[in-house]
CSV table of C-alpha atoms in Angstrom, one decimal:
chain,number,residue,atom,x,y,z
A,1,LEU,CA,0.3,0.1,-0.2
A,2,ASP,CA,2.8,2.6,0.3
A,3,LYS,CA,0.8,3.8,3.5
A,4,THR,CA,1.9,4.2,7.7
A,5,PRO,CA,-1.0,3.8,9.9
A,6,PHE,CA,-1.3,7.3,9.9
A,7,GLY,CA,-2.1,7.6,6.3
A,8,THR,CA,0.7,8.9,5.0
A,9,LYS,CA,3.3,7.7,2.4
A,10,PHE,CA,5.3,5.0,3.6
A,11,PRO,CA,9.1,6.6,4.0
A,12,LYS,CA,11.8,4.5,1.7
A,13,PRO,CA,15.0,3.7,4.5
A,14,ASP,CA,18.5,5.3,4.2
A,15,PHE,CA,19.5,1.6,5.4
A,16,CYS,CA,18.5,-1.5,7.3
A,17,PHE,CA,20.3,-2.4,10.4
A,18,GLN,CA,19.6,-5.5,12.8
A,19,LEU,CA,20.6,-6.9,15.8
A,20,HIS,CA,20.0,-10.9,15.3
A,21,ILE,CA,19.4,-12.8,18.1
A,22,CYS,CA,17.0,-15.1,17.4
A,23,ASP,CA,15.1,-17.2,14.2
A,24,SER,CA,14.8,-15.3,11.4
A,25,HIS,CA,15.4,-11.4,12.5
A,26,ALA,CA,18.4,-10.8,9.5
A,27,LYS,CA,16.4,-12.0,7.2
A,28,TRP,CA,13.5,-9.9,7.4
A,29,TYR,CA,15.3,-6.7,7.0
A,30,GLN,CA,17.5,-8.8,4.1
A,31,TYR,CA,14.1,-8.6,2.4
A,32,VAL,CA,13.5,-4.9,3.4
A,33,SER,CA,16.9,-4.1,1.7
A,34,GLU,CA,16.5,-5.9,-1.4
A,35,TYR,CA,13.1,-4.5,-1.9
A,36,TYR,CA,14.1,-0.7,-1.0
A,37,GLY,CA,17.5,-1.3,-2.9
A,38,VAL,CA,19.2,0.0,0.5
A,39,PRO,CA,22.6,-1.5,2.0
A,40,TYR,CA,21.9,-3.8,5.0
A,41,PHE,CA,24.3,-4.8,8.2
A,42,ALA,CA,23.4,-7.1,10.8
A,43,ILE,CA,24.6,-7.5,14.1
A,44,GLU,CA,24.9,-11.2,14.8
A,45,ALA,CA,24.6,-12.1,18.1
A,46,PRO,CA,28.0,-14.4,19.1
A,47,PRO,CA,27.6,-18.2,19.6
A,48,ILE,CA,27.6,-19.5,22.9
A,49,THR,CA,29.9,-22.8,24.0
A,50,VAL,CA,28.9,-25.6,25.7
A,51,LYS,CA,31.5,-28.3,27.3
A,52,ASN,CA,30.6,-31.6,29.5
A,53,GLY,CA,26.8,-30.6,29.4
A,54,VAL,CA,27.9,-26.2,31.0
A,55,LEU,CA,27.9,-22.9,29.9
A,56,ASP,CA,31.5,-22.5,29.0
A,57,MET,CA,32.5,-19.3,30.9
A,58,GLY,CA,36.1,-19.5,29.1
A,59,ASN,CA,34.7,-18.4,26.0
A,60,PHE,CA,33.0,-15.3,27.4
A,61,ASP,CA,35.7,-12.8,26.5
A,62,LYS,CA,36.0,-14.3,22.7
A,63,ARG,CA,32.2,-13.6,22.8
A,64,VAL,CA,32.5,-10.1,23.9
A,65,GLU,CA,35.4,-9.2,21.6
A,66,TYR,CA,33.9,-10.7,18.8
A,67,MET,CA,30.4,-8.6,19.5
A,68,THR,CA,32.7,-5.5,20.1
A,69,ASP,CA,34.5,-5.8,16.6
A,70,GLU,CA,31.0,-6.1,15.0
A,71,MET,CA,30.1,-3.2,16.6
A,72,LEU,CA,33.2,-1.0,15.9
A,73,ALA,CA,32.5,-2.3,11.4
A,74,CYS,CA,28.9,-1.6,11.8
A,75,ILE,CA,29.8,2.3,13.1
A,76,ASP,CA,32.5,2.8,10.0
A,77,TRP,CA,30.5,1.3,7.7
A,78,MET,CA,27.3,3.5,9.1
A,79,GLN,CA,29.4,6.3,8.7
A,80,LYS,CA,30.9,5.2,5.0
A,81,ILE,CA,27.7,5.2,3.5
A,82,THR,CA,25.6,8.2,5.3
A,83,GLY,CA,28.8,10.7,4.9
A,84,ARG,CA,27.8,11.1,8.9
A,85,LYS,CA,30.1,11.4,11.5
A,86,TYR,CA,29.4,9.3,14.5
A,87,ASN,CA,28.7,10.6,17.3
A,88,ASP,CA,30.7,9.1,19.9
A,89,ASP,CA,29.0,11.4,23.4
A,90,LEU,CA,25.6,10.8,22.1
A,91,PHE,CA,26.5,6.7,21.9
A,92,ARG,CA,27.8,6.7,25.5
A,93,LYS,CA,24.4,8.4,26.9
A,94,ALA,CA,22.7,5.6,25.3
A,95,VAL,CA,24.3,2.8,26.3
A,96,THR,CA,24.3,4.5,29.7
A,97,ASN,CA,20.7,5.4,29.8
A,98,GLU,CA,19.8,1.5,28.2
A,99,CYS,CA,21.4,-0.2,30.9
A,100,LEU,CA,20.0,1.6,33.5
A,101,SER,CA,17.0,1.1,32.1
A,102,THR,CA,17.0,-2.6,31.3
A,103,ARG,CA,19.2,-3.1,35.0
A,104,THR,CA,15.5,-1.2,37.0
A,105,TRP,CA,13.2,-3.0,34.6
A,106,ALA,CA,14.6,-6.3,36.5
A,107,ALA,CA,14.3,-4.5,40.0
A,108,VAL,CA,11.0,-4.2,38.9
A,109,CYS,CA,10.5,-8.1,38.3
A,110,SER,CA,12.2,-8.8,40.8
A,111,LEU,CA,9.6,-7.9,43.2
A,112,GLN,CA,7.1,-9.5,41.6
A,113,LYS,CA,8.1,-12.6,43.8
A,114,ASN,CA,6.3,-10.7,47.1
A,115,ILE,CA,3.1,-12.4,47.7
A,116,PRO,CA,0.8,-10.1,46.6
A,117,ALA,CA,2.3,-10.0,43.3
A,118,PRO,CA,2.4,-5.7,43.1
A,119,LEU,CA,1.9,-6.2,38.9
A,120,ASP,CA,0.3,-8.7,36.8
A,121,GLN,CA,1.3,-9.8,33.5
A,122,LYS,CA,-1.3,-7.7,31.4
A,123,THR,CA,0.1,-4.6,32.6
A,124,MET,CA,3.1,-5.5,32.8
A,125,PHE,CA,2.7,-6.2,28.8
A,126,SER,CA,1.9,-2.2,29.0
A,127,LEU,CA,5.7,-1.3,30.7
A,128,TYR,CA,7.8,-3.5,29.7
A,129,ILE,CA,7.8,-2.1,26.2
A,130,ILE,CA,9.6,1.2,26.9
A,131,SER,CA,12.9,-0.7,27.6
A,132,VAL,CA,11.8,-3.0,24.1
A,133,LEU,CA,11.9,0.1,21.7
A,134,MET,CA,13.4,3.5,23.0
A,135,ARG,CA,15.5,2.0,26.2
A,136,PHE,CA,18.2,4.6,25.2
A,137,ARG,CA,16.0,7.2,26.0
A,138,ASP,CA,16.7,9.8,29.1
A,139,GLU,CA,12.4,9.4,29.2
A,140,SER,CA,13.2,5.4,29.6
A,141,ARG,CA,15.5,5.9,32.2
A,142,GLU,CA,13.2,8.4,34.3
A,143,PHE,CA,10.2,6.3,33.5
A,144,TYR,CA,11.8,3.1,35.0
A,145,ASN,CA,12.8,5.0,37.6
A,146,MET,CA,9.6,6.2,38.4
A,147,LEU,CA,7.8,2.6,38.5
A,148,LEU,CA,10.3,1.2,41.0
A,149,ASP,CA,9.2,3.3,42.7
A,150,GLU,CA,5.9,3.1,42.8
A,151,VAL,CA,6.2,-0.6,42.9
A,152,LYS,CA,8.2,-0.4,45.5
A,153,ASP,CA,5.1,1.3,47.6
A,154,ARG,CA,3.0,-0.9,46.5
A,155,VAL,CA,4.8,-3.5,47.9
A,156,ALA,CA,5.5,-2.0,51.2
A,157,ASN,CA,1.7,-1.2,51.5
A,158,LYS,CA,1.0,-4.9,50.4
A,159,ILE,CA,-1.3,-3.3,47.3
A,160,ALA,CA,-1.8,-6.3,45.3
A,161,ALA,CA,-2.5,-6.4,41.5
A,162,LEU,CA,-5.6,-9.2,42.0
A,163,PRO,CA,-6.9,-8.3,45.8
A,164,THR,CA,-8.2,-12.0,45.5
A,165,GLU,CA,-4.5,-13.2,44.6
A,166,ARG,CA,-4.7,-17.0,45.8
A,167,CYS,CA,-2.5,-18.6,43.1
A,168,ARG,CA,0.6,-17.7,41.1
A,169,ILE,CA,1.0,-18.3,37.4
A,170,LEU,CA,4.4,-18.1,35.7
A,171,ASP,CA,4.0,-17.2,31.5
A,172,ASP,CA,6.4,-18.0,29.0
A,173,SER,CA,6.0,-16.2,25.7
A,174,GLN,CA,4.4,-14.0,23.7
A,175,PRO,CA,0.9,-14.3,24.6
A,176,PRO,CA,-2.2,-13.7,21.5
A,177,TRP,CA,-2.5,-10.3,21.5
A,178,TYR,CA,-5.5,-9.8,20.3
A,179,PHE,CA,-6.7,-12.3,23.1
A,180,LEU,CA,-5.6,-10.9,26.3
A,181,LYS,CA,-8.6,-11.9,27.7
A,182,LEU,CA,-7.0,-14.9,29.0
A,183,TYR,CA,-5.5,-13.6,31.6
A,184,ARG,CA,-8.6,-11.4,33.6
A,185,HIS,CA,-10.4,-15.5,32.7
A,186,MET,CA,-7.8,-16.9,35.0
A,187,GLU,CA,-8.3,-14.0,37.6
A,188,GLU,CA,-12.0,-15.1,38.1
A,189,TYR,CA,-10.4,-18.2,39.6
A,190,GLY,CA,-8.0,-15.9,41.7
A,191,ALA,CA,-5.0,-16.5,40.1
A,192,VAL,CA,-2.8,-13.8,39.0
A,193,THR,CA,-0.2,-13.7,36.2
A,194,ILE,CA,2.9,-12.7,37.7
A,195,GLY,CA,5.0,-12.2,34.6
A,196,SER,CA,6.7,-14.7,32.0
A,197,HIS,CA,10.2,-15.5,30.8
A,198,TYR,CA,9.6,-13.3,27.7
A,199,SER,CA,8.4,-10.1,29.7
A,200,PHE,CA,10.8,-10.3,32.4
A,201,LEU,CA,14.0,-11.5,30.3
A,202,LEU,CA,13.6,-10.0,26.6
A,203,ALA,CA,13.4,-6.1,28.9
A,204,GLY,CA,15.3,-6.8,32.1
A,205,ALA,CA,19.0,-7.2,32.5
A,206,PHE,CA,19.4,-10.0,35.2
A,207,SER,CA,22.8,-11.8,36.8
A,208,GLU,CA,22.8,-14.1,39.9
A,209,GLN,CA,23.4,-12.0,43.3
A,210,PRO,CA,24.9,-12.8,46.0
A,211,ASP,CA,22.6,-14.8,47.9
A,212,GLY,CA,22.2,-17.1,44.5
A,213,THR,CA,19.4,-15.6,43.2
A,214,TRP,CA,18.3,-13.6,40.1
A,215,GLY,CA,18.5,-9.9,40.4
A,216,PRO,CA,19.5,-6.8,38.5
A,217,SER,CA,22.8,-6.7,36.6
A,218,GLN,CA,25.4,-3.9,38.2
A,219,THR,CA,25.8,-1.3,35.3
A,220,PRO,CA,29.4,-1.0,33.5
A,221,ALA,CA,29.4,2.5,36.1
A,222,GLU,CA,28.7,0.6,38.9
A,223,ARG,CA,31.7,-2.1,38.0
A,224,GLY,CA,34.1,0.8,37.0
A,225,MET,CA,34.2,0.0,33.7
A,226,PRO,CA,35.9,2.5,31.2
A,227,MET,CA,32.9,4.7,28.7
A,228,LYS,CA,35.6,7.2,27.4
A,229,ALA,CA,37.4,5.8,24.1
A,230,ARG,CA,34.2,4.0,21.1
A,231,ARG,CA,35.9,0.9,21.7
A,232,ASP,CA,35.0,1.1,25.7
A,233,ILE,CA,31.5,1.6,25.1
A,234,CYS,CA,31.6,-0.9,22.6
A,235,LYS,CA,32.8,-3.3,24.8
A,236,ALA,CA,30.5,-2.0,27.8
A,237,LEU,CA,27.3,-3.0,25.5
A,238,ALA,CA,28.7,-5.9,24.1
A,239,THR,CA,28.6,-7.3,27.7
A,240,TRP,CA,25.7,-6.0,28.6
A,241,TYR,CA,24.2,-8.4,25.7
A,242,CYS,CA,26.3,-11.4,26.2
A,243,GLU,CA,25.9,-11.7,30.1
A,244,ARG,CA,21.7,-11.0,29.2
A,245,PRO,CA,20.1,-14.7,30.1
A,246,VAL,CA,17.7,-14.0,27.2
A,247,PHE,CA,20.8,-14.9,25.2
A,248,GLU,CA,21.9,-18.2,26.7
A,249,GLY,CA,17.7,-18.9,26.6
A,250,LEU,CA,17.7,-18.5,23.0
A,251,LEU,CA,21.1,-19.6,21.5
A,252,MET,CA,21.1,-22.6,24.0
A,253,PRO,CA,17.7,-23.9,24.3
A,254,MET,CA,18.9,-26.3,27.1
A,255,TYR,CA,19.8,-23.7,29.3
A,256,ARG,CA,15.8,-22.0,28.1
A,257,ASN,CA,14.8,-25.3,30.3
A,258,GLN,CA,16.6,-24.2,33.6
A,259,GLN,CA,15.9,-20.8,33.4
A,260,ILE,CA,11.9,-21.3,33.4
A,261,VAL,CA,12.4,-23.8,36.2
A,262,ARG,CA,14.3,-21.0,38.1
A,263,LEU,CA,11.9,-18.4,37.2
A,264,ALA,CA,8.6,-20.2,38.7
A,265,LYS,CA,10.8,-21.8,42.0
A,266,GLU,CA,12.0,-17.9,42.8
A,267,TRP,CA,9.2,-16.3,42.0
A,268,LYS,CA,6.9,-18.3,43.8
A,269,ALA,CA,4.7,-19.7,41.1
A,270,ASP,CA,1.9,-22.0,41.2
A,271,ALA,CA,1.9,-23.2,38.0
A,272,VAL,CA,3.6,-22.3,34.5
A,273,LEU,CA,1.6,-21.8,31.0
A,274,LEU,CA,3.0,-22.5,27.9
A,275,HIS,CA,2.0,-21.2,24.7
A,276,TYR,CA,2.7,-23.3,21.4
A,277,ASN,CA,3.2,-20.3,19.8
A,278,ARG,CA,3.4,-20.4,16.0
A,279,GLY,CA,4.2,-17.1,15.4
A,280,CYS,CA,7.6,-17.1,17.3
A,281,GLU,CA,10.1,-20.1,16.7
A,282,GLY,CA,12.9,-18.4,18.6
A,283,LEU,CA,11.0,-18.5,22.0
A,284,THR,CA,8.7,-22.0,20.7
A,285,GLN,CA,11.2,-24.5,19.5
A,286,THR,CA,12.2,-25.4,22.5
A,287,ILE,CA,8.4,-25.9,24.4
A,288,PRO,CA,8.2,-29.9,24.8
A,289,GLU,CA,11.4,-30.0,26.7
A,290,GLN,CA,10.4,-27.1,29.2
A,291,ARG,CA,7.3,-28.7,29.6
A,292,LEU,CA,9.1,-32.2,30.9
A,293,ALA,CA,11.9,-29.7,33.0
A,294,LEU,CA,9.4,-28.3,35.1
A,295,GLN,CA,6.9,-31.4,35.8
A,296,LYS,CA,10.7,-33.1,36.4
A,297,GLU,CA,10.7,-30.6,39.3
A,298,GLY,CA,7.5,-31.2,40.1
A,299,LEU,CA,5.5,-27.7,38.5
A,300,ILE,CA,2.0,-27.9,37.5
A,301,VAL,CA,1.9,-27.3,33.5
A,302,GLY,CA,-0.8,-25.6,31.4
A,303,THR,CA,-0.8,-25.6,27.8
A,304,TYR,CA,-2.5,-24.0,24.8
A,305,GLU,CA,-2.0,-23.6,21.5
A,306,GLY,CA,-1.5,-20.5,19.2
A,307,ASN,CA,-0.5,-17.9,17.2
A,308,MET,CA,1.0,-14.6,18.6
A,309,GLY,CA,0.1,-12.6,15.6
A,310,ASP,CA,-2.5,-14.3,13.3
A,311,ALA,CA,-5.8,-15.1,15.4
A,312,ARG,CA,-6.8,-17.4,12.8
A,313,GLU,CA,-4.5,-20.1,14.4
A,314,LEU,CA,-5.6,-19.5,17.8
A,315,ASP,CA,-9.0,-21.3,19.1
A,316,GLU,CA,-10.7,-19.1,21.7
A,317,ALA,CA,-12.9,-21.1,23.2
A,318,GLN,CA,-10.9,-24.1,23.4
A,319,VAL,CA,-7.8,-22.2,25.0
A,320,LEU,CA,-10.6,-21.1,27.8
A,321,ASP,CA,-11.4,-24.6,28.0
A,322,ARG,CA,-7.4,-25.5,28.7
A,323,LEU,CA,-7.7,-22.7,31.6
A,324,ASP,CA,-10.7,-23.9,33.0
A,325,THR,CA,-8.9,-27.8,33.5
A,326,LEU,CA,-5.5,-25.7,34.8
A,327,MET,CA,-7.2,-24.4,37.2
A,328,GLU,CA,-9.6,-27.6,38.0
A,329,THR,CA,-5.8,-29.1,38.6
A,330,LEU,CA,-5.2,-26.3,40.7
A,331,GLY,CA,-8.0,-27.2,43.2
A,332,LEU,CA,-9.0,-23.6,42.3
A,333,THR,CA,-13.2,-22.5,41.4
A,334,LYS,CA,-14.6,-19.3,40.5
A,335,ILE,CA,-14.7,-16.4,43.1
A,336,PRO,CA,-18.6,-15.3,43.0
A,337,ALA,CA,-18.8,-11.9,41.4
A,338,GLN,CA,-19.2,-9.5,44.0
A,339,VAL,CA,-22.6,-7.5,44.0
């Protein structure tokens, strides 16, 4: 149609750029660049290696250097095709904001360990997206600082996302965005969805804390990492990406199983809901293995099939029926409506 959602002519990009961390992202923008006839650059997430079934941390420095070199090559490429000088001061500011935004979102998610949960998944989907789309901006950093203060206040005053909370559900990947009613349906039973592997880890920077639990990562500034020269800034950002658990889960499925079990236990979930989401290959490829890993740990698991973007691939009645079955398995009945 050559039109934006606002009715204006669709702008032709000067170039295409993509961070390639899962499924077919790099291919999407290869097609866009070919369609418009514009240059294209993709930064590949460095591969993760395993030795004897354990993550090879000895390879970590090589992965960071690989991604650092990719970023530096991309900057040179952008300067060449645009004829414009890259602004390292703005880059430094953007990386600082990104680290603070994603770290603070992880702190917000960590407060979901409290009972009652201060937020519910449907609300968190409205909040996490700032970190996904504009985490490098001042507004993002300021937004999450305000959000963290508010959620801390909710925890201190035991303000619940669901006043009738009597069961905690951990979600997994993207939901069918056109059918978020599924969360409200479970709330009729007193079941609050406390978050998900997707909403926590895609937008949040988590690392292991001194007590062995997951919590917000330390920023490069807090670690004393230099961010003066361009390579220093690139290395700080590459380190930030390579450390994030979401990369491990996407690039090494065996760690995805461990992560979902860890989230369920640390966030005190009574059950886990898995979406066989045909709309995202990267997050759906190991769902059956996740189900088995959770069941092995004695956790109750519910599943449903669908597609996060295509409503033709979801049977709403069947999904609600599966949710009712999960609630029955948990020994829950609907809470009578208050008159």
